[in-house]
Amino acid sequence: GKLEVTSRDADVAVSHICNAAIGILPKFTAQDLTNTLWGLARLRSPNHAGGRGRSAAAVTRLAQAIVHACAQRVPELTSQCIANAFWAVARLRLRLEHVRDLVEGCLVELSGGRQLRAFTPQGLANIVWALAELCGDSAARKGESLLTAPWRANAVLVFTSVAVEALGRIDEFQPQELSMLAWACAKFHGRARPPTARGRGGRCRPGAEPHPAEIEALLLGIARQGSLRLAQLSAQSVSNIAWAL
């Protein structure tokens, strides 16, 4: 967690808490579920107690149970809940059927009138970062995308809507969040290539279509903000933005 405690006692405590929590999940509110899932994702870092040792399996079991519960209660999830859940399942690299159910349910919510204005800048950045991890261009090319083609098309629409919202509030994003947005745009859409580009023998070369205009506009907005706030950007953030551009 926040304190990065890594002792054996912490490992035992995390394992005990996870095992006990599974039995009382029906009592958890939607906020409780997603807050816990967010915490588990933090614990799964190799530097934290829940990322290794006996607690690692307990963390995974509890995460799976929470994802299943969240998938059944998507309409109850607040904007913060959705953003935390997206980030957590991507961070945990879960690829279970319940994860797909949760992501698809949230995509329905986000494309069906859920007000993106209710999301914080961090929440918007978390959503696009998670979509890039779960079903981005590279994952699709490797056959590792969480979503099938029809659902990925829905994810593209949601990603684009978030991009439009983010651009309208671009000056509200923290430097790290700008970096997340840029990385997600590049990872989700892949390298742009004109659809008429030809290879040897006049054949069309395989590759991504040109980026949607909304994505290009967001990347330009991020570049402007980066130039204005260069002194605030970490080396990693500068690297991520430069790579994405």
Coordinates of N, CA and C in Angstrom, one line a residue, residues 31-204:
Q31 N -18.9 1.3 -3.7 CA -17.7 2.1 -3.4 C -16.7 1.2 -2.6
D32 N -17.1 0.4 -1.7 CA -16.3 -0.5 -0.9 C -15.6 -1.4 -1.9
L33 N -16.3 -2.0 -2.8 CA -15.8 -3.0 -3.7 C -14.6 -2.4 -4.5
T34 N -14.9 -1.3 -5.2 CA -13.9 -0.7 -6.1 C -12.7 -0.1 -5.3
N35 N -13.0 0.5 -4.1 CA -11.8 0.9 -3.3 C -10.9 -0.2 -3.0
T36 N -11.5 -1.3 -2.6 CA -10.7 -2.5 -2.2 C -10.0 -3.0 -3.4
L37 N -10.6 -3.1 -4.6 CA -10.0 -3.6 -5.8 C -8.8 -2.6 -6.1
W38 N -9.0 -1.3 -6.0 CA -7.9 -0.4 -6.2 C -6.7 -0.7 -5.3
G39 N -7.0 -0.9 -4.0 CA -6.0 -1.3 -3.1 C -5.3 -2.5 -3.4
L40 N -6.0 -3.5 -3.9 CA -5.4 -4.8 -4.2 C -4.4 -4.6 -5.4
A41 N -4.8 -3.8 -6.4 CA -3.9 -3.5 -7.5 C -2.6 -2.8 -7.0
R42 N -2.7 -2.0 -6.1 CA -1.5 -1.4 -5.5 C -0.7 -2.4 -4.8
L43 N -1.3 -3.4 -4.2 CA -0.6 -4.4 -3.4 C 0.2 -5.4 -4.3
R44 N -0.3 -5.5 -5.6 CA 0.3 -6.5 -6.4 C 1.6 -6.0 -7.1
S45 N 2.0 -4.8 -6.7 CA 3.3 -4.4 -7.2 C 4.4 -5.3 -6.6
P46 N 5.5 -5.7 -7.3 CA 6.5 -6.5 -6.8 C 7.2 -6.0 -5.5
N47 N 7.1 -4.6 -5.3 CA 7.8 -4.0 -4.2 C 6.9 -4.0 -2.9
H48 N 5.6 -4.4 -3.1 CA 4.7 -4.4 -2.0 C 4.4 -5.8 -1.5
A49 N 3.9 -5.9 -0.2 CA 3.7 -7.2 0.4 C 2.8 -8.1 -0.4
G50 N 1.8 -7.5 -1.1 CA 0.8 -8.4 -1.8 C 1.3 -8.8 -3.2
G51 N 2.5 -8.4 -3.6 CA 2.9 -8.8 -4.9 C 3.7 -10.1 -4.9
R52 N 3.9 -10.7 -3.8 CA 4.7 -11.9 -3.8 C 4.4 -12.6 -2.5
G53 N 5.0 -13.8 -2.3 CA 4.8 -14.6 -1.1 C 3.4 -15.2 -1.0
R54 N 3.0 -15.6 0.2 CA 1.7 -16.3 0.4 C 0.5 -15.4 0.1
S55 N 0.7 -14.1 0.3 CA -0.5 -13.2 0.1 C -0.8 -13.0 -1.4
A56 N 0.1 -13.3 -2.3 CA -0.2 -13.0 -3.7 C -1.4 -13.8 -4.2
A57 N -1.5 -15.1 -3.8 CA -2.6 -15.9 -4.3 C -3.9 -15.4 -3.6
A58 N -3.8 -14.9 -2.4 CA -5.0 -14.4 -1.7 C -5.5 -13.1 -2.3
V59 N -4.6 -12.3 -2.7 CA -4.9 -11.0 -3.4 C -5.6 -11.3 -4.7
T60 N -5.1 -12.3 -5.4 CA -5.7 -12.6 -6.7 C -7.1 -13.2 -6.5
R61 N -7.3 -14.1 -5.6 CA -8.6 -14.6 -5.3 C -9.7 -13.6 -4.9
L62 N -9.3 -12.7 -4.0 CA -10.2 -11.6 -3.6 C -10.5 -10.7 -4.8
A63 N -9.5 -10.3 -5.6 CA -9.7 -9.5 -6.8 C -10.7 -10.1 -7.7
Q64 N -10.6 -11.4 -8.0 CA -11.5 -12.1 -8.9 C -12.9 -12.0 -8.3
A65 N -13.1 -12.2 -7.0 CA -14.4 -12.2 -6.4 C -15.0 -10.8 -6.5
I66 N -14.2 -9.8 -6.3 CA -14.7 -8.4 -6.3 C -15.1 -8.1 -7.8
V67 N -14.3 -8.5 -8.7 CA -14.6 -8.2 -10.1 C -16.0 -8.8 -10.5
H68 N -16.2 -10.1 -10.0 CA -17.5 -10.7 -10.3 C -18.6 -10.0 -9.6
A69 N -18.4 -9.5 -8.4 CA -19.5 -8.7 -7.7 C -19.7 -7.4 -8.4
C70 N -18.7 -6.7 -8.9 CA -18.8 -5.4 -9.6 C -19.6 -5.6 -10.9
A71 N -19.3 -6.7 -11.6 CA -19.9 -6.9 -12.9 C -21.4 -7.1 -12.8
Q72 N -21.9 -7.5 -11.6 CA -23.3 -7.7 -11.4 C -23.9 -6.4 -10.8
R73 N -23.1 -5.4 -10.6 CA -23.7 -4.1 -10.0 C -23.2 -2.9 -10.7
V74 N -23.0 -3.0 -12.0 CA -22.4 -1.9 -12.8 C -23.3 -0.6 -12.7
P75 N -24.6 -0.7 -12.7 CA -25.4 0.5 -12.6 C -25.2 1.3 -11.3
E76 N -24.7 0.6 -10.3 CA -24.5 1.2 -9.0 C -23.2 2.0 -8.9
L77 N -22.3 1.7 -9.9 CA -21.0 2.2 -9.8 C -21.0 3.7 -10.1
T78 N -20.4 4.5 -9.3 CA -20.2 5.9 -9.5 C -19.1 6.2 -10.5
S79 N -18.9 7.4 -11.0 CA -17.8 7.7 -11.9 C -16.5 7.3 -11.3
Q80 N -16.3 7.6 -10.0 CA -15.0 7.3 -9.4 C -14.9 5.7 -9.3
C81 N -16.0 5.0 -9.1 CA -15.9 3.6 -9.0 C -15.5 3.0 -10.4
I82 N -16.1 3.5 -11.4 CA -15.7 3.0 -12.8 C -14.3 3.3 -13.1
A83 N -13.8 4.5 -12.8 CA -12.4 4.8 -13.1 C -11.4 3.9 -12.3
N84 N -11.7 3.7 -11.0 CA -10.9 2.9 -10.2 C -10.9 1.4 -10.6
A85 N -12.1 0.9 -11.0 CA -12.2 -0.5 -11.4 C -11.5 -0.7 -12.7
F86 N -11.6 0.2 -13.7 CA -10.9 0.1 -14.9 C -9.4 0.0 -14.7
W87 N -8.9 1.0 -13.9 CA -7.4 1.0 -13.6 C -7.0 -0.2 -12.9
A88 N -7.7 -0.7 -12.0 CA -7.3 -1.9 -11.1 C -7.3 -3.1 -12.0
V89 N -8.3 -3.4 -12.8 CA -8.3 -4.7 -13.5 C -7.1 -4.7 -14.6
A90 N -6.8 -3.5 -15.1 CA -5.7 -3.4 -16.0 C -4.4 -3.6 -15.3
R91 N -4.2 -3.0 -14.1 CA -3.0 -3.1 -13.3 C -2.8 -4.5 -12.9
L92 N -3.9 -5.2 -12.5 CA -3.8 -6.6 -12.1 C -3.6 -7.6 -13.2
R93 N -3.8 -7.1 -14.5 CA -3.7 -7.9 -15.6 C -4.6 -9.2 -15.6
L94 N -5.8 -9.0 -15.1 CA -6.8 -10.0 -15.0 C -7.4 -10.2 -16.4
R95 N -7.6 -11.5 -16.8 CA -8.2 -11.7 -18.1 C -9.3 -12.8 -18.0
L96 N -10.1 -12.6 -17.0 CA -11.2 -13.6 -16.7 C -12.5 -13.2 -17.4
E97 N -13.5 -14.1 -17.5 CA -14.7 -13.8 -18.1 C -15.4 -12.7 -17.3
H98 N -15.3 -12.7 -16.0 CA -16.0 -11.6 -15.2 C -15.4 -10.3 -15.5
V99 N -14.1 -10.2 -15.8 CA -13.4 -9.0 -16.1 C -14.0 -8.4 -17.4
R100 N -14.2 -9.3 -18.4 CA -14.8 -8.9 -19.6 C -16.3 -8.4 -19.4
D101 N -17.0 -9.1 -18.5 CA -18.4 -8.7 -18.2 C -18.4 -7.3 -17.6
L102 N -17.4 -7.0 -16.7 CA -17.3 -5.7 -16.0 C -17.0 -4.6 -17.0
V103 N -16.0 -4.9 -17.8 CA -15.5 -3.9 -18.8 C -16.6 -3.6 -19.8
E104 N -17.3 -4.6 -20.3 CA -18.4 -4.4 -21.2 C -19.5 -3.6 -20.6
G105 N -19.9 -4.0 -19.4 CA -20.9 -3.3 -18.7 C -20.6 -1.8 -18.5
C106 N -19.4 -1.5 -18.1 CA -19.0 -0.1 -17.9 C -18.9 0.6 -19.3
L107 N -18.6 0.0 -20.3 CA -18.6 0.6 -21.7 C -20.0 1.0 -22.0
V108 N -21.0 0.1 -21.7 CA -22.4 0.4 -22.0 C -22.8 1.7 -21.2
E109 N -22.4 1.8 -19.9 CA -22.7 2.9 -19.1 C -22.1 4.2 -19.7
L110 N -20.8 4.1 -20.1 CA -20.1 5.3 -20.6 C -20.6 5.7 -22.0
S111 N -21.1 4.8 -22.8 CA -21.6 5.2 -24.1 C -23.1 5.4 -24.1
G112 N -23.7 5.2 -23.0 CA -25.2 5.4 -22.9 C -25.7 6.6 -22.2
G113 N -24.8 7.6 -22.1 CA -25.3 8.9 -21.5 C -24.6 9.2 -20.2
R114 N -23.8 8.4 -19.7 CA -23.1 8.7 -18.4 C -22.3 10.0 -18.6
Q115 N -22.4 11.0 -17.8 CA -21.8 12.2 -18.0 C -20.3 12.2 -17.7
L116 N -19.5 12.3 -18.7 CA -18.0 12.3 -18.5 C -17.5 13.5 -17.7
R117 N -18.4 14.5 -17.6 CA -18.0 15.7 -16.8 C -17.9 15.4 -15.4
A118 N -18.5 14.3 -15.0 CA -18.5 13.9 -13.6 C -17.2 13.2 -13.2
F119 N -16.4 12.9 -14.2 CA -15.1 12.2 -13.9 C -14.0 13.3 -13.7
T120 N -13.1 13.0 -12.7 CA -12.0 13.9 -12.5 C -11.0 13.7 -13.6
P121 N -10.0 14.6 -13.8 CA -9.0 14.4 -14.8 C -8.3 13.0 -14.6
Q122 N -8.0 12.7 -13.3 CA -7.3 11.4 -13.1 C -8.2 10.3 -13.5
G123 N -9.5 10.4 -13.2 CA -10.4 9.3 -13.6 C -10.4 9.1 -15.1
L124 N -10.5 10.2 -15.9 CA -10.4 10.1 -17.4 C -9.1 9.5 -17.8
A125 N -8.0 9.9 -17.2 CA -6.7 9.3 -17.6 C -6.7 7.8 -17.3
N126 N -7.3 7.4 -16.1 CA -7.3 6.0 -15.7 C -8.1 5.2 -16.7
I127 N -9.2 5.7 -17.2 CA -10.0 5.0 -18.2 C -9.3 4.7 -19.5
V128 N -8.7 5.7 -20.1 CA -8.0 5.5 -21.4 C -6.8 4.7 -21.2
W129 N -6.1 4.8 -20.0 CA -4.9 4.0 -19.8 C -5.3 2.5 -19.7
A130 N -6.4 2.3 -19.0 CA -6.9 0.9 -18.8 C -7.3 0.3 -20.2
L131 N -8.1 1.1 -21.0 CA -8.5 0.6 -22.3 C -7.3 0.3 -23.2
A132 N -6.3 1.1 -23.1 CA -5.1 0.8 -23.9 C -4.4 -0.5 -23.4
E133 N -4.4 -0.7 -22.1 CA -3.8 -2.0 -21.6 C -4.6 -3.2 -22.0
L134 N -5.9 -3.1 -21.8 CA -6.8 -4.2 -22.0 C -7.1 -4.6 -23.4
C135 N -7.3 -3.6 -24.3 CA -7.7 -3.9 -25.6 C -7.1 -2.9 -26.7
G136 N -5.9 -2.5 -26.4 CA -5.3 -1.5 -27.3 C -4.8 -2.2 -28.6
D137 N -4.2 -1.4 -29.5 CA -3.8 -1.9 -30.8 C -2.8 -3.1 -30.7
S138 N -1.8 -2.9 -29.8 CA -0.8 -4.0 -29.7 C -1.4 -5.3 -29.2
A139 N -2.3 -5.1 -28.2 CA -3.0 -6.3 -27.6 C -3.8 -7.0 -28.7
A140 N -4.5 -6.2 -29.5 CA -5.3 -6.8 -30.6 C -4.5 -7.5 -31.6
R141 N -3.3 -7.0 -32.0 CA -2.5 -7.6 -33.0 C -1.9 -8.9 -32.5
K142 N -1.7 -9.0 -31.1 CA -1.1 -10.2 -30.5 C -2.2 -11.2 -30.2
G143 N -3.5 -10.9 -30.4 CA -4.5 -11.8 -30.1 C -4.8 -11.8 -28.6
E144 N -4.4 -10.7 -27.9 CA -4.5 -10.7 -26.4 C -5.5 -9.7 -25.9
S145 N -6.3 -9.1 -26.9 CA -7.3 -8.1 -26.5 C -8.4 -8.8 -25.6
L146 N -8.8 -8.1 -24.6 CA -9.8 -8.6 -23.7 C -11.2 -8.7 -24.4
L147 N -11.4 -7.8 -25.4 CA -12.7 -7.6 -26.0 C -12.7 -8.2 -27.4
T148 N -13.9 -8.7 -27.8 CA -14.1 -9.1 -29.2 C -14.2 -7.8 -30.1
A149 N -14.2 -8.0 -31.4 CA -14.2 -6.9 -32.3 C -15.4 -6.0 -32.1
P150 N -16.6 -6.5 -32.0 CA -17.7 -5.6 -31.8 C -17.6 -4.7 -30.5
W151 N -17.1 -5.3 -29.5 CA -17.0 -4.6 -28.2 C -15.8 -3.6 -28.3
R152 N -14.7 -4.0 -29.0 CA -13.6 -3.1 -29.2 C -14.1 -1.8 -29.9
A153 N -15.0 -2.0 -30.9 CA -15.5 -0.8 -31.6 C -16.2 0.1 -30.6
N154 N -16.9 -0.5 -29.6 CA -17.6 0.3 -28.6 C -16.5 1.0 -27.7
A155 N -15.4 0.3 -27.5 CA -14.3 0.9 -26.7 C -13.7 2.1 -27.4
V156 N -13.6 2.0 -28.8 CA -13.1 3.1 -29.6 C -14.0 4.3 -29.4
L157 N -15.3 4.1 -29.4 CA -16.2 5.2 -29.3 C -16.0 5.9 -27.9
V158 N -15.9 5.1 -26.8 CA -15.8 5.6 -25.5 C -14.4 6.3 -25.4
F159 N -13.4 5.7 -25.9 CA -12.0 6.3 -25.9 C -12.1 7.7 -26.5
T160 N -12.8 7.8 -27.7 CA -12.8 9.1 -28.4 C -13.6 10.1 -27.6
S161 N -14.7 9.7 -27.0 CA -15.5 10.6 -26.1 C -14.7 11.1 -25.0
V162 N -13.9 10.2 -24.4 CA -13.1 10.7 -23.3 C -12.0 11.6 -23.8
A163 N -11.5 11.4 -24.9 CA -10.5 12.3 -25.5 C -11.0 13.7 -25.7
V164 N -12.3 13.8 -26.2 CA -12.9 15.1 -26.4 C -13.1 15.8 -25.1
E165 N -13.6 15.0 -24.1 CA -13.7 15.6 -22.7 C -12.4 16.1 -22.1
A166 N -11.4 15.3 -22.3 CA -10.1 15.6 -21.8 C -9.5 16.8 -22.4
L167 N -9.7 17.0 -23.7 CA -9.1 18.1 -24.4 C -9.8 19.4 -23.9
G168 N -11.1 19.3 -23.6 CA -11.8 20.5 -23.1 C -11.4 21.0 -21.8
R169 N -10.7 20.1 -21.0 CA -10.2 20.4 -19.7 C -8.7 20.1 -19.5
I170 N -8.0 20.2 -20.6 CA -6.6 19.8 -20.6 C -5.8 20.5 -19.6
D171 N -6.1 21.8 -19.3 CA -5.3 22.5 -18.3 C -5.5 22.1 -16.9
E172 N -6.5 21.2 -16.7 CA -6.8 20.7 -15.3 C -5.9 19.4 -15.0
F173 N -5.3 18.8 -16.0 CA -4.6 17.6 -15.8 C -3.2 17.8 -15.2
Q174 N -2.9 16.9 -14.3 CA -1.5 17.0 -13.7 C -0.5 16.5 -14.7
P175 N 0.8 16.8 -14.5 CA 1.8 16.3 -15.5 C 1.8 14.8 -15.8
Q176 N 1.7 14.0 -14.7 CA 1.7 12.6 -14.9 C 0.4 12.1 -15.6
E177 N -0.7 12.8 -15.4 CA -1.9 12.5 -16.1 C -1.8 12.8 -17.6
L178 N -1.2 13.9 -17.9 CA -0.9 14.2 -19.3 C -0.1 13.1 -20.0
S179 N 0.9 12.6 -19.2 CA 1.7 11.5 -19.7 C 0.9 10.2 -20.0
M180 N 0.0 9.9 -19.0 CA -0.9 8.8 -19.2 C -1.8 8.9 -20.4
L181 N -2.3 10.1 -20.6 CA -3.2 10.3 -21.8 C -2.4 10.1 -23.1
A182 N -1.2 10.6 -23.2 CA -0.4 10.5 -24.4 C -0.1 9.1 -24.6
W183 N 0.4 8.4 -23.6 CA 0.8 7.0 -23.7 C -0.4 6.1 -24.2
A184 N -1.6 6.4 -23.6 CA -2.8 5.6 -23.9 C -3.2 5.8 -25.3
C185 N -3.2 7.1 -25.8 CA -3.6 7.3 -27.2 C -2.7 6.5 -28.2
A186 N -1.4 6.6 -27.9 CA -0.5 5.8 -28.8 C -0.6 4.3 -28.7
K187 N -0.8 3.9 -27.5 CA -0.9 2.4 -27.3 C -2.3 1.9 -27.8
F188 N -3.3 2.6 -27.6 CA -4.7 2.2 -28.0 C -4.8 2.1 -29.5
H189 N -4.3 3.2 -30.2 CA -4.6 3.3 -31.6 C -3.4 2.8 -32.4
G190 N -2.2 2.7 -31.9 CA -1.1 2.2 -32.6 C -0.6 3.3 -33.6
R191 N 0.4 3.0 -34.4 CA 1.0 3.9 -35.3 C 0.1 4.2 -36.4
A192 N -0.2 5.5 -36.7 CA -1.0 5.9 -37.8 C -0.3 5.6 -39.1
R193 N -1.1 5.3 -40.1 CA -0.6 5.0 -41.4 C -1.7 5.3 -42.5
P194 N -1.4 6.1 -43.5 CA -2.4 6.4 -44.5 C -3.0 5.1 -45.1
P195 N -4.3 5.0 -45.2 CA -4.9 3.8 -45.7 C -4.5 3.4 -47.1
T196 N -4.0 4.4 -47.9 CA -3.7 4.2 -49.3 C -2.2 3.8 -49.4
A197 N -1.5 3.8 -48.3 CA 0.0 3.5 -48.4 C 0.2 2.1 -49.0
R198 N 1.2 2.0 -49.9 CA 1.4 0.8 -50.7 C 2.8 0.2 -50.4
G199 N 2.8 -1.1 -50.4 CA 4.1 -1.8 -50.2 C 4.6 -2.3 -51.5
R200 N 5.4 -3.3 -51.5 CA 6.0 -3.9 -52.7 C 4.8 -4.5 -53.5
G201 N 5.0 -4.4 -54.8 CA 4.0 -4.9 -55.7 C 2.7 -4.2 -55.7
G202 N 2.7 -3.0 -55.1 CA 1.4 -2.2 -55.1 C 0.4 -2.6 -54.1
R203 N 0.8 -3.6 -53.2 CA -0.2 -4.1 -52.3 C -0.3 -3.1 -51.1
C204 N -1.5 -3.0 -50.6 CA -1.7 -2.1 -49.4 C -1.0 -2.7 -48.2

